[in-house]
Short mmCIF file of C-alpha atoms in Angstrom, two decimals:
data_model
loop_
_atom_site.label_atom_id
_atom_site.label_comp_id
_atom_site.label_asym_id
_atom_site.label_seq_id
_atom_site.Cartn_x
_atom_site.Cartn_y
_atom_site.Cartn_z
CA UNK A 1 0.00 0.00 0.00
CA UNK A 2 1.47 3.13 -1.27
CA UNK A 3 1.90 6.28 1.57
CA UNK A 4 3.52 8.94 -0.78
CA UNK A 5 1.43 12.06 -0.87
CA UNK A 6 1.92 15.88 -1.49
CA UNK A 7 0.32 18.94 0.74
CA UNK A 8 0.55 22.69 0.14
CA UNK A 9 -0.63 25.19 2.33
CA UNK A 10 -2.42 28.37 0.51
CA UNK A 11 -0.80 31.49 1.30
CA UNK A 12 -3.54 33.97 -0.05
CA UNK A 13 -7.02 33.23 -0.54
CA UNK A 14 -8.56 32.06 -3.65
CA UNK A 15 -11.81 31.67 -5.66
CA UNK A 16 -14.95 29.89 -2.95
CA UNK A 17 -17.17 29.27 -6.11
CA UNK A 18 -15.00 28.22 -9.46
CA UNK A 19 -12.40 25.53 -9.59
CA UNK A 20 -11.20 22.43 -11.62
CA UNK A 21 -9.35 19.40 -11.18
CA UNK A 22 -7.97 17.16 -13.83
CA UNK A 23 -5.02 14.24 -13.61
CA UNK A 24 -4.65 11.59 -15.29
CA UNK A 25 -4.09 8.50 -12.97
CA UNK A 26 -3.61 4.27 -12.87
CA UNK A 27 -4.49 2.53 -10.05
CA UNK A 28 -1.78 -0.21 -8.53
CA UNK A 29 -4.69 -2.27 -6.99
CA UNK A 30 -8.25 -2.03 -5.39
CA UNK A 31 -7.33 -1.37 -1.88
CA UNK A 32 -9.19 -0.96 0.99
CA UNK A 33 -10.47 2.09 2.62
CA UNK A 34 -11.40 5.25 0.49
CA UNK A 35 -8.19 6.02 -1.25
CA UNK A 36 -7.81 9.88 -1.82
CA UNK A 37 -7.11 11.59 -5.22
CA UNK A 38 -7.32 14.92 -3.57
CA UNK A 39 -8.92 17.24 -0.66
CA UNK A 40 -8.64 20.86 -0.41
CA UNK A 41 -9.32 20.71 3.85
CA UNK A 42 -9.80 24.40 5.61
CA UNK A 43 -11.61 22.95 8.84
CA UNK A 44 -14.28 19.86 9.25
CA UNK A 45 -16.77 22.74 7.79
CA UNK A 46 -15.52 23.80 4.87
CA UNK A 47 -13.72 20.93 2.42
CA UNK A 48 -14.20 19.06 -0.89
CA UNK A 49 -13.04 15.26 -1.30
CA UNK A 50 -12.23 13.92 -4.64
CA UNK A 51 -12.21 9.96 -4.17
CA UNK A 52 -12.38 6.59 -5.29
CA UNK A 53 -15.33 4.01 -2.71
CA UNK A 54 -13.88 0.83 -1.50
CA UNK A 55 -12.97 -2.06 -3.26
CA UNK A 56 -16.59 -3.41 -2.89
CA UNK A 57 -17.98 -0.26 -5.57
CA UNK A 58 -15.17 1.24 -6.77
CA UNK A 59 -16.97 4.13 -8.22
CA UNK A 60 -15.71 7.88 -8.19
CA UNK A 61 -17.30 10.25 -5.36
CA UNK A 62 -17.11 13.83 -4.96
CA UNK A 63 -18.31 15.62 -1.81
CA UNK A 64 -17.84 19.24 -0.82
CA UNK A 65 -18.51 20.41 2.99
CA UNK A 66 -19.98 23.69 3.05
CA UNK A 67 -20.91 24.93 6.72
CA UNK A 68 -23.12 21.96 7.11
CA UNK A 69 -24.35 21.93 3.63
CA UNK A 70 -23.04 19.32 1.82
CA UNK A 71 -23.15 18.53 -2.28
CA UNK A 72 -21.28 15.99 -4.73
CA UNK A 73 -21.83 12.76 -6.56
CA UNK A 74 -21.29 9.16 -6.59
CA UNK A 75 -20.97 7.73 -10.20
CA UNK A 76 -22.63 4.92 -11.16
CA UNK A 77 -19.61 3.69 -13.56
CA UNK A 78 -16.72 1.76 -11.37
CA UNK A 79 -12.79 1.88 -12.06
CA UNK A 80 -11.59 -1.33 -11.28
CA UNK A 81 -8.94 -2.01 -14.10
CA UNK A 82 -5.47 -1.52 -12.70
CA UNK A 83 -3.98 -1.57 -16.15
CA UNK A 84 -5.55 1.46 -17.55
CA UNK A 85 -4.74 5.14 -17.25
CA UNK A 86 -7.99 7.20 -16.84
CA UNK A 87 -8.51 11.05 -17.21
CA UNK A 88 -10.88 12.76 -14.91
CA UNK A 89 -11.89 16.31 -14.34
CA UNK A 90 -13.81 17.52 -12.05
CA UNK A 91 -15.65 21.26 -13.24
CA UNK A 92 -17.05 23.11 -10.32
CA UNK A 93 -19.11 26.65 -10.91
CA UNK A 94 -21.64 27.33 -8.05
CA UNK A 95 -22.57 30.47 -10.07
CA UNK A 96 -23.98 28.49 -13.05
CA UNK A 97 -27.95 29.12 -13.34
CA UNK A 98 -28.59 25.52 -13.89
CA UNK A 99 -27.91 23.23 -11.05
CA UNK A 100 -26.85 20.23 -13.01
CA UNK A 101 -24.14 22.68 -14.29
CA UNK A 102 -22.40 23.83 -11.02
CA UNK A 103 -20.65 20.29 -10.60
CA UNK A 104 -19.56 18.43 -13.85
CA UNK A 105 -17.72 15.23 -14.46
CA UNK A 106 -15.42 14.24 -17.21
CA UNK A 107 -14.00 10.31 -17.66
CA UNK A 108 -11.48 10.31 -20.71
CA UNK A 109 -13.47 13.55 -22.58
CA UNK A 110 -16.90 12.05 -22.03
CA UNK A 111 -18.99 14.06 -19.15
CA UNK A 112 -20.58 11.77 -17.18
CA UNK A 113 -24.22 11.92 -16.42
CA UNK A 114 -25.40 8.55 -14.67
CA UNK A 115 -25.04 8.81 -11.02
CA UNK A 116 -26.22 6.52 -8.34
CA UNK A 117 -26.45 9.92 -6.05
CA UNK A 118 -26.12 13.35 -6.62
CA UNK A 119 -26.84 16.56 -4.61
CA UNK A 120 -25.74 19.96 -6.39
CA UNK A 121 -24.99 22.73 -4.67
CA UNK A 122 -27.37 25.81 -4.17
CA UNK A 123 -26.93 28.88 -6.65
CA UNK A 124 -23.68 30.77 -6.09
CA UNK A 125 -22.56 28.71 -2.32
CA UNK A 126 -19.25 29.23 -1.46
CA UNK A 127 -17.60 26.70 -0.51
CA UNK A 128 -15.27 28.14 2.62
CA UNK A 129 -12.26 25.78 1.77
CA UNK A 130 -9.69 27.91 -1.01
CA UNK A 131 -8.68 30.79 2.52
CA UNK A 132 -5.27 31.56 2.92
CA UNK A 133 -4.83 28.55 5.50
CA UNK A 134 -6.53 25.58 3.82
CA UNK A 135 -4.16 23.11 2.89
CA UNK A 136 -4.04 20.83 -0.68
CA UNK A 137 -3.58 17.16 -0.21
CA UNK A 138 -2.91 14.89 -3.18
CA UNK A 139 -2.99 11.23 -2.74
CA UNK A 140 -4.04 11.38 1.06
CA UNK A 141 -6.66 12.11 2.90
CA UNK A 142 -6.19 15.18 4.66
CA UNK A 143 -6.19 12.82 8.22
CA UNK A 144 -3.54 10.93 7.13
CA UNK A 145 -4.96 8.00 5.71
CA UNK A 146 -7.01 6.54 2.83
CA UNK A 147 -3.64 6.78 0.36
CA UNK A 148 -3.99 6.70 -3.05
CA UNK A 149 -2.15 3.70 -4.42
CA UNK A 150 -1.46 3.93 -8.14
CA UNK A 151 0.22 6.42 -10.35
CA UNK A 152 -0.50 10.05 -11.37
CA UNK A 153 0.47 12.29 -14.30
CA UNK A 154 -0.14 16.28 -15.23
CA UNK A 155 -1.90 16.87 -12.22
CA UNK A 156 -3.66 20.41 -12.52
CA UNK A 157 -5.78 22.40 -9.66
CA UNK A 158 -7.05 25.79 -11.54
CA UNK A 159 -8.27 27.98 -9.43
CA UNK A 160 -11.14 30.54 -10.00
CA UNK A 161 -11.81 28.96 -13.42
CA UNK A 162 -14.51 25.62 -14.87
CA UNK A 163 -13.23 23.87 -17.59
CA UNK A 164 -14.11 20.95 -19.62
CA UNK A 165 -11.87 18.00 -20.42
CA UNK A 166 -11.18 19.86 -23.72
CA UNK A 167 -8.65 22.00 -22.02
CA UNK A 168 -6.63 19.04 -21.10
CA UNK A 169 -7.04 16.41 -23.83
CA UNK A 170 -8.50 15.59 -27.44
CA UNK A 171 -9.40 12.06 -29.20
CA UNK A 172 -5.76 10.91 -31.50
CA UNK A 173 -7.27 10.90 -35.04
CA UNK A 174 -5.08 8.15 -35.74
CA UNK A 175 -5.52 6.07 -32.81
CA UNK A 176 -9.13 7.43 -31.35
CA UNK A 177 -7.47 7.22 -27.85
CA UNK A 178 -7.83 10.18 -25.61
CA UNK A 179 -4.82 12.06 -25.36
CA UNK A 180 -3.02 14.68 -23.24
CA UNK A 181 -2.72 18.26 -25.11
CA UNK A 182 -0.59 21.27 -24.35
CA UNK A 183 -2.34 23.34 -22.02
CA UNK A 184 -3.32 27.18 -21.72
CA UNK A 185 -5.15 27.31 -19.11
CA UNK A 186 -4.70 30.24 -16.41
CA UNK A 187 -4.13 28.89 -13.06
CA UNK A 188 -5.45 31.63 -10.61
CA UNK A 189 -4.14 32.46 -7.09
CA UNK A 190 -3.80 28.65 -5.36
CA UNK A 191 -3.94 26.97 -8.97
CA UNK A 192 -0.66 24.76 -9.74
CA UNK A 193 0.64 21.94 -12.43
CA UNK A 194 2.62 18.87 -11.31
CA UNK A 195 3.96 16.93 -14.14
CA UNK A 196 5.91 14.80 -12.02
CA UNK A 197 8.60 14.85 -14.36
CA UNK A 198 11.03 13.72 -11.94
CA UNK A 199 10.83 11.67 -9.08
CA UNK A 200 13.08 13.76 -6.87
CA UNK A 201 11.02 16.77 -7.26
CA UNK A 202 7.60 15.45 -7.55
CA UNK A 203 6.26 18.52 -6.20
CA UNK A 204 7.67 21.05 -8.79
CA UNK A 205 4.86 23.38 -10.48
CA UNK A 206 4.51 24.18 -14.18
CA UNK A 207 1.67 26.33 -13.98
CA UNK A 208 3.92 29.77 -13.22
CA UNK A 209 2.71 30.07 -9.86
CA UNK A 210 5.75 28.45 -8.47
#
């Protein structure tokens, strides 16, 4: 079971309504607890959870903490194969006028739509967790536990900003596999890219933010 993991503290304070995640990630095995692609934690009241169920589901669950108003998803479709690489982004816009809009889910460019629960959040919430204290974790849970155990690659947080999965990828015409694309996305305050080009400096950012 793996136990590597990264964590950044904010030092300024950052977009409560807007943000995107998007990696691209393998899992090493089907392990048990709630393994952790990410959490942005500012206290038990204000946090979002990106994260895979237990090896009894499998399935992909979001869930944001908002003051005691909580919101997210839990997909119907499961990610059990250890040999494949998937992309996922998660799009979040509390602003949106449509509710189905404020929280949006992307597998390998598809957006994904069949959900075995889903609760969006309320028209323009914000979400308390992107202050000047919260901390990032990637591959943990922020209380230190559920580790992710598999591999990551071009790992971007964007702050203040919803994209699609077409700012991160596009179908090969000659192979129709879903493939990585050169970026230009803008990052925000707390927004950062990990390539983890190199595994002695697996925290180095490529986003300009430093």
């Amino acid at each position: 079971m793996a136990t590597t993991y990264l964590t950044r503290t904010n030092s300024s304070a950052g977009s409560g309504t807007k943000f995107t995640i998007s990696t691209w990630l393998k899992r090493s095995s089907l392990s048990t607890g709630i393994p952790r692609i990410m959490e942005f934690y500012h206290s038990t009241s204000y946090y979002i959870s990106l994260r895979f169920r237990d090896d009894s589901s499998s399935a992909l669950q979001f869930y944001s903490e908002s003051n005691g108003s909580g919101f997210g998803f839990t997909t119907n479709q499961v990610f059990r194969d250890v040999g494949a690489f998937y992309h996922i982004v998660l799009s979040v816009d509390t602003t949106l006028g449509t509710a189905d809009d404020r929280q949006k889910l992307y597998i390998n460019g598809e957006q994904v739509t069949s959900f075995s629960s889903r609760t969006n959040p309320t028209s323009s919430v914000d979400l308390g967790y992107n202050t000047s204290s919260a901390t990032n974790y990637i591959g943990r849970k922020f209380e230190n536990s559920d580790y992710f155990d598999g591999l990551m690659a071009h790992f971007n947080y964007i702050d203040g900003t919803a994209y699609d999965a077409s700012a991160f990828g596009a179908t090969n015409a000659a192979s129709g596999i879903w493939t990585p694309i050169a970026s230009s996305v803008t990052y925000g305050n707390n927004g950062y890219f990990l390539k983890f080009g190199s595994s002695g400096a697996l925290g180095t950012d490529s986003s300009g933010n430093s």
